[in-house]
mmCIF file of N, CA and C in Angstrom:
data_model
loop_
_atom_site.group_PDB
_atom_site.id
_atom_site.type_symbol
_atom_site.label_atom_id
_atom_site.label_comp_id
_atom_site.label_asym_id
_atom_site.label_seq_id
_atom_site.Cartn_x
_atom_site.Cartn_y
_atom_site.Cartn_z
ATOM 1 N N GLY A 1 -29.597 41.800 106.519
ATOM 2 C CA GLY A 1 -29.804 41.966 107.906
ATOM 3 C C GLY A 1 -31.278 42.001 108.268
ATOM 4 N N SER A 2 -31.534 41.647 109.480
ATOM 5 C CA SER A 2 -32.914 41.619 109.948
ATOM 6 C C SER A 2 -33.284 42.915 110.666
ATOM 7 N N TYR A 3 -34.579 43.122 110.810
ATOM 8 C CA TYR A 3 -35.133 44.285 111.487
ATOM 9 C C TYR A 3 -35.761 43.828 112.793
ATOM 10 N N LYS A 4 -35.558 44.589 113.855
ATOM 11 C CA LYS A 4 -36.081 44.241 115.170
ATOM 12 C C LYS A 4 -37.408 44.947 115.409
ATOM 13 N N ILE A 5 -38.410 44.189 115.813
ATOM 14 C CA ILE A 5 -39.719 44.748 116.129
ATOM 15 C C ILE A 5 -39.696 45.210 117.579
ATOM 16 N N LEU A 6 -39.842 46.522 117.786
ATOM 17 C CA LEU A 6 -39.771 47.084 119.133
ATOM 18 C C LEU A 6 -41.119 47.052 119.842
ATOM 19 N N THR A 7 -42.171 47.478 119.156
ATOM 20 C CA THR A 7 -43.519 47.434 119.724
ATOM 21 C C THR A 7 -44.362 46.529 118.847
ATOM 22 N N ALA A 8 -45.203 45.723 119.459
ATOM 23 C CA ALA A 8 -45.896 44.680 118.708
ATOM 24 C C ALA A 8 -47.350 44.995 118.416
ATOM 25 N N ARG A 9 -47.831 44.447 117.316
ATOM 26 C CA ARG A 9 -49.239 44.405 116.917
ATOM 27 C C ARG A 9 -49.655 42.946 116.962
ATOM 28 N N PRO A 10 -50.957 42.659 116.892
ATOM 29 C CA PRO A 10 -51.383 41.249 116.860
ATOM 30 C C PRO A 10 -50.665 40.479 115.753
ATOM 31 N N GLY A 11 -50.193 39.310 116.069
ATOM 32 C CA GLY A 11 -49.476 38.484 115.101
ATOM 33 C C GLY A 11 -47.968 38.559 115.223
ATOM 34 N N TYR A 12 -47.470 39.528 115.976
ATOM 35 C CA TYR A 12 -46.030 39.685 116.178
ATOM 36 C C TYR A 12 -45.752 39.873 117.663
ATOM 37 N N GLU A 13 -44.553 39.548 118.059
ATOM 38 C CA GLU A 13 -44.137 39.766 119.441
ATOM 39 C C GLU A 13 -43.058 40.833 119.469
ATOM 40 N N ALA A 14 -43.042 41.610 120.548
ATOM 41 C CA ALA A 14 -42.002 42.622 120.713
ATOM 42 C C ALA A 14 -40.647 41.953 120.861
ATOM 43 N N ASN A 15 -39.628 42.662 120.454
ATOM 44 C CA ASN A 15 -38.235 42.221 120.552
ATOM 45 C C ASN A 15 -37.944 40.953 119.761
ATOM 46 N N THR A 16 -38.654 40.790 118.626
ATOM 47 C CA THR A 16 -38.353 39.698 117.709
ATOM 48 C C THR A 16 -37.799 40.297 116.429
ATOM 49 N N CYS A 17 -37.223 39.474 115.599
ATOM 50 C CA CYS A 17 -36.615 39.953 114.359
ATOM 51 C C CYS A 17 -37.477 39.586 113.157
ATOM 52 N N HIS A 18 -37.415 40.439 112.145
ATOM 53 C CA HIS A 18 -38.148 40.233 110.908
ATOM 54 C C HIS A 18 -37.154 40.440 109.765
ATOM 55 N N PRO A 19 -37.123 39.548 108.772
ATOM 56 C CA PRO A 19 -36.126 39.667 107.697
ATOM 57 C C PRO A 19 -36.410 40.827 106.744
ATOM 58 N N GLU A 20 -35.381 41.394 106.208
ATOM 59 C CA GLU A 20 -35.371 42.346 105.096
ATOM 60 C C GLU A 20 -35.919 43.736 105.361
ATOM 61 N N LYS A 21 -37.152 43.877 105.876
ATOM 62 C CA LYS A 21 -37.724 45.205 106.105
ATOM 63 C C LYS A 21 -38.823 45.096 107.148
ATOM 64 N N CYS A 22 -39.319 46.234 107.596
ATOM 65 C CA CYS A 22 -40.421 46.233 108.556
ATOM 66 C C CYS A 22 -41.671 45.670 107.874
ATOM 67 N N PRO A 23 -42.431 44.835 108.560
ATOM 68 C CA PRO A 23 -43.647 44.271 107.954
ATOM 69 C C PRO A 23 -44.757 45.319 107.843
ATOM 70 N N ILE A 24 -45.802 44.998 107.078
ATOM 71 C CA ILE A 24 -46.969 45.877 106.960
ATOM 72 C C ILE A 24 -47.532 46.115 108.352
ATOM 73 N N GLY A 25 -47.860 47.366 108.634
ATOM 74 C CA GLY A 25 -48.368 47.734 109.955
ATOM 75 C C GLY A 25 -47.284 48.274 110.866
ATOM 76 N N TYR A 26 -46.067 48.387 110.339
ATOM 77 C CA TYR A 26 -44.928 48.898 111.100
ATOM 78 C C TYR A 26 -44.197 49.946 110.285
ATOM 79 N N PHE A 27 -43.443 50.798 110.959
ATOM 80 C CA PHE A 27 -42.592 51.753 110.260
ATOM 81 C C PHE A 27 -41.184 51.649 110.813
ATOM 82 N N ASN A 28 -40.214 52.058 109.992
ATOM 83 C CA ASN A 28 -38.802 51.999 110.363
ATOM 84 C C ASN A 28 -38.504 53.179 111.280
ATOM 85 N N GLN A 29 -38.508 52.938 112.591
ATOM 86 C CA GLN A 29 -38.316 54.007 113.574
ATOM 87 C C GLN A 29 -36.886 54.527 113.559
ATOM 88 N N SER A 30 -35.948 53.636 113.488
ATOM 89 C CA SER A 30 -34.533 53.988 113.419
ATOM 90 C C SER A 30 -33.814 52.834 112.743
ATOM 91 N N ALA A 31 -32.538 52.908 112.632
ATOM 92 C CA ALA A 31 -31.774 51.903 111.897
ATOM 93 C C ALA A 31 -32.196 50.483 112.263
ATOM 94 N N LYS A 32 -32.991 49.895 111.361
ATOM 95 C CA LYS A 32 -33.427 48.504 111.472
ATOM 96 C C LYS A 32 -34.239 48.198 112.725
ATOM 97 N N ASN A 33 -34.948 49.214 113.228
ATOM 98 C CA ASN A 33 -35.868 49.024 114.351
ATOM 99 C C ASN A 33 -37.270 49.393 113.890
ATOM 100 N N CYS A 34 -38.217 48.464 114.058
ATOM 101 C CA CYS A 34 -39.589 48.656 113.595
ATOM 102 C C CYS A 34 -40.508 48.946 114.772
ATOM 103 N N SER A 35 -41.341 49.963 114.618
ATOM 104 C CA SER A 35 -42.365 50.277 115.617
ATOM 105 C C SER A 35 -43.728 50.107 114.975
ATOM 106 N N ALA A 36 -44.709 49.728 115.776
ATOM 107 C CA ALA A 36 -46.049 49.462 115.279
ATOM 108 C C ALA A 36 -46.792 50.741 114.937
ATOM 109 N N CYS A 37 -47.542 50.699 113.826
ATOM 110 C CA CYS A 37 -48.496 51.756 113.510
ATOM 111 C C CYS A 37 -49.682 51.595 114.456
ATOM 112 N N ASP A 38 -50.465 52.641 114.588
ATOM 113 C CA ASP A 38 -51.704 52.564 115.351
ATOM 114 C C ASP A 38 -52.550 51.422 114.792
ATOM 115 N N LEU A 39 -53.286 50.732 115.634
ATOM 116 C CA LEU A 39 -54.075 49.587 115.190
ATOM 117 C C LEU A 39 -55.147 49.960 114.174
ATOM 118 N N SER A 40 -55.542 51.230 114.107
ATOM 119 C CA SER A 40 -56.539 51.634 113.113
ATOM 120 C C SER A 40 -55.937 51.733 111.710
ATOM 121 N N CYS A 41 -54.611 51.792 111.611
ATOM 122 C CA CYS A 41 -53.928 51.965 110.325
ATOM 123 C C CYS A 41 -53.407 50.627 109.789
ATOM 124 N N GLN A 42 -53.472 50.459 108.463
ATOM 125 C CA GLN A 42 -52.794 49.318 107.853
ATOM 126 C C GLN A 42 -51.324 49.673 107.681
ATOM 127 N N THR A 43 -51.058 50.881 107.218
ATOM 128 C CA THR A 43 -49.695 51.417 107.153
ATOM 129 C C THR A 43 -49.735 52.827 107.717
ATOM 130 N N CYS A 44 -48.578 53.346 108.115
ATOM 131 C CA CYS A 44 -48.527 54.709 108.633
ATOM 132 C C CYS A 44 -47.456 55.507 107.909
ATOM 133 N N LEU A 45 -47.561 56.825 107.982
ATOM 134 C CA LEU A 45 -46.704 57.744 107.240
ATOM 135 C C LEU A 45 -45.770 58.533 108.136
ATOM 136 N N ASP A 46 -44.708 59.001 107.530
ATOM 137 C CA ASP A 46 -43.819 59.984 108.151
ATOM 138 C C ASP A 46 -43.297 59.537 109.516
ATOM 139 N N ASP A 47 -43.085 58.246 109.675
ATOM 140 C CA ASP A 47 -42.589 57.731 110.954
ATOM 141 C C ASP A 47 -43.453 58.186 112.118
ATOM 142 N N THR A 48 -44.746 58.295 111.877
ATOM 143 C CA THR A 48 -45.709 58.703 112.901
ATOM 144 C C THR A 48 -46.729 57.584 113.049
ATOM 145 N N PRO A 49 -46.770 56.920 114.198
ATOM 146 C CA PRO A 49 -47.619 55.734 114.328
ATOM 147 C C PRO A 49 -49.098 55.968 114.129
ATOM 148 N N ASP A 50 -49.601 57.181 114.415
ATOM 149 C CA ASP A 50 -51.041 57.397 114.298
ATOM 150 C C ASP A 50 -51.430 58.242 113.088
ATOM 151 N N LYS A 51 -50.519 58.412 112.116
ATOM 152 C CA LYS A 51 -50.854 59.070 110.854
ATOM 153 C C LYS A 51 -50.937 57.980 109.785
ATOM 154 N N CYS A 52 -52.161 57.579 109.480
ATOM 155 C CA CYS A 52 -52.380 56.444 108.585
ATOM 156 C C CYS A 52 -51.996 56.765 107.147
ATOM 157 N N GLY A 53 -51.326 55.819 106.503
ATOM 158 C CA GLY A 53 -51.020 55.914 105.078
ATOM 159 C C GLY A 53 -52.029 55.121 104.271
ATOM 160 N N SER A 54 -52.561 54.068 104.871
ATOM 161 C CA SER A 54 -53.617 53.275 104.255
ATOM 162 C C SER A 54 -54.409 52.593 105.358
ATOM 163 N N CYS A 55 -55.614 52.168 104.990
ATOM 164 C CA CYS A 55 -56.511 51.526 105.946
ATOM 165 C C CYS A 55 -56.776 50.090 105.522
ATOM 166 N N GLU A 56 -57.166 49.286 106.481
ATOM 167 C CA GLU A 56 -57.580 47.931 106.168
ATOM 168 C C GLU A 56 -58.894 47.987 105.388
ATOM 169 N N THR A 57 -59.170 46.944 104.610
ATOM 170 C CA THR A 57 -60.404 46.862 103.840
ATOM 171 C C THR A 57 -61.608 47.063 104.755
ATOM 172 N N GLY A 58 -62.552 47.872 104.301
ATOM 173 C CA GLY A 58 -63.760 48.126 105.072
ATOM 174 C C GLY A 58 -63.692 49.344 105.969
ATOM 175 N N LYS A 59 -62.531 49.994 106.046
ATOM 176 C CA LYS A 59 -62.392 51.210 106.840
ATOM 177 C C LYS A 59 -62.246 52.409 105.912
ATOM 178 N N LEU A 60 -62.789 53.541 106.325
ATOM 179 C CA LEU A 60 -62.655 54.787 105.573
ATOM 180 C C LEU A 60 -61.522 55.618 106.152
ATOM 181 N N MET A 61 -60.716 56.219 105.279
ATOM 182 C CA MET A 61 -59.670 57.129 105.742
ATOM 183 C C MET A 61 -60.218 58.551 105.752
ATOM 184 N N LEU A 62 -60.122 59.198 106.901
ATOM 185 C CA LEU A 62 -60.488 60.608 107.013
ATOM 186 C C LEU A 62 -59.210 61.421 106.938
ATOM 187 N N ALA A 63 -59.073 62.213 105.869
ATOM 188 C CA ALA A 63 -57.860 62.994 105.654
ATOM 189 C C ALA A 63 -57.816 64.188 106.598
ATOM 190 N N THR A 64 -56.637 64.696 106.831
ATOM 191 C CA THR A 64 -56.433 65.820 107.725
ATOM 192 C C THR A 64 -57.271 67.024 107.303
ATOM 193 N N ARG A 65 -57.907 67.649 108.279
ATOM 194 C CA ARG A 65 -58.638 68.907 108.078
ATOM 195 C C ARG A 65 -58.765 69.567 109.430
ATOM 196 N N SER A 66 -59.337 70.733 109.471
ATOM 197 C CA SER A 66 -59.520 71.444 110.731
ATOM 198 C C SER A 66 -60.251 70.558 111.732
ATOM 199 N N GLY A 67 -59.698 70.393 112.903
ATOM 200 C CA GLY A 67 -60.287 69.532 113.920
ATOM 201 C C GLY A 67 -59.758 68.108 113.878
ATOM 202 N N TYR A 68 -59.130 67.726 112.779
ATOM 203 C CA TYR A 68 -58.507 66.403 112.641
ATOM 204 C C TYR A 68 -57.036 66.639 112.370
ATOM 205 N N THR A 69 -56.191 66.230 113.272
ATOM 206 C CA THR A 69 -54.774 66.560 113.147
ATOM 207 C C THR A 69 -53.980 65.499 112.394
ATOM 208 N N LYS A 70 -54.632 64.395 112.038
ATOM 209 C CA LYS A 70 -53.909 63.332 111.341
ATOM 210 C C LYS A 70 -54.887 62.558 110.467
ATOM 211 N N ASP A 71 -54.369 61.808 109.509
ATOM 212 C CA ASP A 71 -55.207 60.925 108.716
ATOM 213 C C ASP A 71 -55.544 59.715 109.580
ATOM 214 N N THR A 72 -56.822 59.407 109.721
ATOM 215 C CA THR A 72 -57.250 58.297 110.563
ATOM 216 C C THR A 72 -58.115 57.331 109.769
ATOM 217 N N CYS A 73 -58.210 56.108 110.242
ATOM 218 C CA CYS A 73 -59.064 55.094 109.635
ATOM 219 C C CYS A 73 -60.226 54.818 110.563
ATOM 220 N N GLU A 74 -61.420 54.828 110.015
ATOM 221 C CA GLU A 74 -62.638 54.637 110.801
ATOM 222 C C GLU A 74 -63.419 53.444 110.269
ATOM 223 N N SER A 75 -63.761 52.516 111.131
ATOM 224 C CA SER A 75 -64.521 51.342 110.703
ATOM 225 C C SER A 75 -66.017 51.521 110.919
ATOM 226 N N SER A 76 -66.414 52.515 111.678
ATOM 227 C CA SER A 76 -67.826 52.670 112.022
ATOM 228 C C SER A 76 -68.597 53.506 111.000
ATOM 229 N N LEU A 77 -67.941 53.946 109.940
ATOM 230 C CA LEU A 77 -68.590 54.805 108.945
ATOM 231 C C LEU A 77 -68.825 54.044 107.643
ATOM 232 N N SER A 78 -69.996 54.269 107.039
ATOM 233 C CA SER A 78 -70.262 53.660 105.736
ATOM 234 C C SER A 78 -70.126 54.689 104.610
ATOM 235 N N SER A 79 -70.074 55.970 104.964
ATOM 236 C CA SER A 79 -69.860 57.038 103.991
ATOM 237 C C SER A 79 -69.155 58.193 104.693
ATOM 238 N N CYS A 80 -68.680 59.132 103.911
ATOM 239 C CA CYS A 80 -67.952 60.270 104.480
ATOM 240 C C CYS A 80 -68.886 61.122 105.342
ATOM 241 N N PRO A 81 -68.445 61.506 106.543
ATOM 242 C CA PRO A 81 -69.278 62.331 107.425
ATOM 243 C C PRO A 81 -69.263 63.800 107.004
ATOM 244 N N ASP A 82 -70.122 64.621 107.642
ATOM 245 C CA ASP A 82 -70.093 66.060 107.403
ATOM 246 C C ASP A 82 -68.675 66.573 107.597
ATOM 247 N N GLY A 83 -68.267 67.496 106.744
ATOM 248 C CA GLY A 83 -66.918 68.057 106.822
ATOM 249 C C GLY A 83 -65.932 67.345 105.915
ATOM 250 N N PHE A 84 -66.393 66.282 105.242
ATOM 251 C CA PHE A 84 -65.530 65.503 104.353
ATOM 252 C C PHE A 84 -66.275 65.210 103.062
ATOM 253 N N ILE A 85 -65.524 64.913 102.002
ATOM 254 C CA ILE A 85 -66.100 64.539 100.715
ATOM 255 C C ILE A 85 -65.306 63.341 100.179
ATOM 256 N N GLU A 86 -66.007 62.429 99.508
ATOM 257 C CA GLU A 86 -65.349 61.244 98.965
ATOM 258 C C GLU A 86 -64.308 61.642 97.930
ATOM 259 N N ASP A 87 -63.128 61.067 98.043
ATOM 260 C CA ASP A 87 -62.050 61.311 97.085
ATOM 261 C C ASP A 87 -62.487 60.783 95.720
ATOM 262 N N ILE A 88 -62.285 61.575 94.658
ATOM 263 C CA ILE A 88 -62.758 61.164 93.333
ATOM 264 C C ILE A 88 -61.983 59.975 92.761
ATOM 265 N N THR A 89 -60.794 59.700 93.254
ATOM 266 C CA THR A 89 -60.019 58.580 92.733
ATOM 267 C C THR A 89 -59.968 57.383 93.680
ATOM 268 N N ASP A 90 -60.420 57.552 94.927
ATOM 269 C CA ASP A 90 -60.347 56.470 95.915
ATOM 270 C C ASP A 90 -61.560 56.550 96.837
ATOM 271 N N SER A 91 -62.540 55.690 96.614
ATOM 272 C CA SER A 91 -63.791 55.753 97.368
ATOM 273 C C SER A 91 -63.628 55.359 98.832
ATOM 274 N N SER A 92 -62.449 54.848 99.217
ATOM 275 C CA SER A 92 -62.218 54.509 100.621
ATOM 276 C C SER A 92 -61.550 55.657 101.379
ATOM 277 N N ARG A 93 -61.418 56.803 100.720
ATOM 278 C CA ARG A 93 -60.769 57.970 101.336
ATOM 279 C C ARG A 93 -61.737 59.150 101.339
ATOM 280 N N CYS A 94 -61.817 59.833 102.463
ATOM 281 C CA CYS A 94 -62.628 61.040 102.598
ATOM 282 C C CYS A 94 -61.691 62.231 102.766
ATOM 283 N N ASP A 95 -61.735 63.150 101.815
ATOM 284 C CA ASP A 95 -60.903 64.349 101.895
ATOM 285 C C ASP A 95 -61.631 65.408 102.709
ATOM 286 N N GLY A 96 -60.888 66.168 103.484
ATOM 287 C CA GLY A 96 -61.476 67.217 104.303
ATOM 288 C C GLY A 96 -61.972 68.379 103.470
ATOM 289 N N CYS A 97 -63.171 68.883 103.815
ATOM 290 C CA CYS A 97 -63.671 70.114 103.193
ATOM 291 C C CYS A 97 -62.767 71.270 103.632
ATOM 292 N N HIS A 98 -62.888 72.395 102.955
ATOM 293 C CA HIS A 98 -62.197 73.603 103.399
ATOM 294 C C HIS A 98 -62.632 73.896 104.831
ATOM 295 N N SER A 99 -61.752 74.440 105.633
ATOM 296 C CA SER A 99 -62.036 74.659 107.056
ATOM 297 C C SER A 99 -63.238 75.576 107.300
ATOM 298 N N SER A 100 -63.634 76.370 106.319
ATOM 299 C CA SER A 100 -64.788 77.258 106.483
ATOM 300 C C SER A 100 -66.115 76.554 106.195
ATOM 301 N N CYS A 101 -66.075 75.305 105.734
ATOM 302 C CA CYS A 101 -67.295 74.596 105.324
ATOM 303 C C CYS A 101 -67.711 73.535 106.350
ATOM 304 N N LYS A 102 -69.007 73.430 106.580
ATOM 305 C CA LYS A 102 -69.545 72.343 107.399
ATOM 306 C C LYS A 102 -69.751 71.107 106.522
ATOM 307 N N THR A 103 -70.256 71.293 105.314
ATOM 308 C CA THR A 103 -70.368 70.248 104.299
ATOM 309 C C THR A 103 -69.847 70.837 103.004
ATOM 310 N N CYS A 104 -69.570 70.005 102.015
ATOM 311 C CA CYS A 104 -68.987 70.542 100.789
ATOM 312 C C CYS A 104 -69.235 69.635 99.595
ATOM 313 N N SER A 105 -68.987 70.206 98.415
ATOM 314 C CA SER A 105 -69.004 69.443 97.172
ATOM 315 C C SER A 105 -67.607 69.439 96.559
ATOM 316 N N GLY A 106 -66.630 69.913 97.292
ATOM 317 C CA GLY A 106 -65.237 69.969 96.873
ATOM 318 C C GLY A 106 -64.401 70.484 98.036
ATOM 319 N N THR A 107 -63.088 70.565 97.854
ATOM 320 C CA THR A 107 -62.209 70.956 98.959
ATOM 321 C C THR A 107 -61.852 72.449 98.960
ATOM 322 N N GLU A 108 -62.281 73.190 97.930
ATOM 323 C CA GLU A 108 -61.989 74.619 97.901
ATOM 324 C C GLU A 108 -63.004 75.390 98.764
ATOM 325 N N SER A 109 -62.627 76.601 99.175
ATOM 326 C CA SER A 109 -63.479 77.394 100.061
ATOM 327 C C SER A 109 -64.801 77.782 99.407
ATOM 328 N N ASN A 110 -64.865 77.816 98.079
ATOM 329 C CA ASN A 110 -66.113 78.185 97.407
ATOM 330 C C ASN A 110 -66.980 76.962 97.089
ATOM 331 N N LYS A 111 -66.661 75.818 97.619
ATOM 332 C CA LYS A 111 -67.421 74.595 97.337
ATOM 333 C C LYS A 111 -68.230 74.129 98.549
ATOM 334 N N CYS A 112 -68.610 75.062 99.439
ATOM 335 C CA CYS A 112 -69.402 74.722 100.624
ATOM 336 C C CYS A 112 -70.828 74.382 100.215
#
């Protein structure tokens, strides 16, 4: 069976069908209905359009932390901003510092 695209991103039209599963950039909103992820996300998580699961090449993912309610993808950054630290296993991901830290060398409260 095919999946119906309810909301469209560039390259797709709304109310069209896609075979087998929702395409990249979409999530399965309900039985065989695909909704678009936020345009900043390559994929999204938890059936939430603006919670990024991955970013397009060249964008940094800012992981959830105090003041950031969701994982977002940012194209205007070349390195992790204050309040974030580069993920040791994925240089395209910035993990949030502990909420008590302005800058950090790790994510624990004693790594400010």
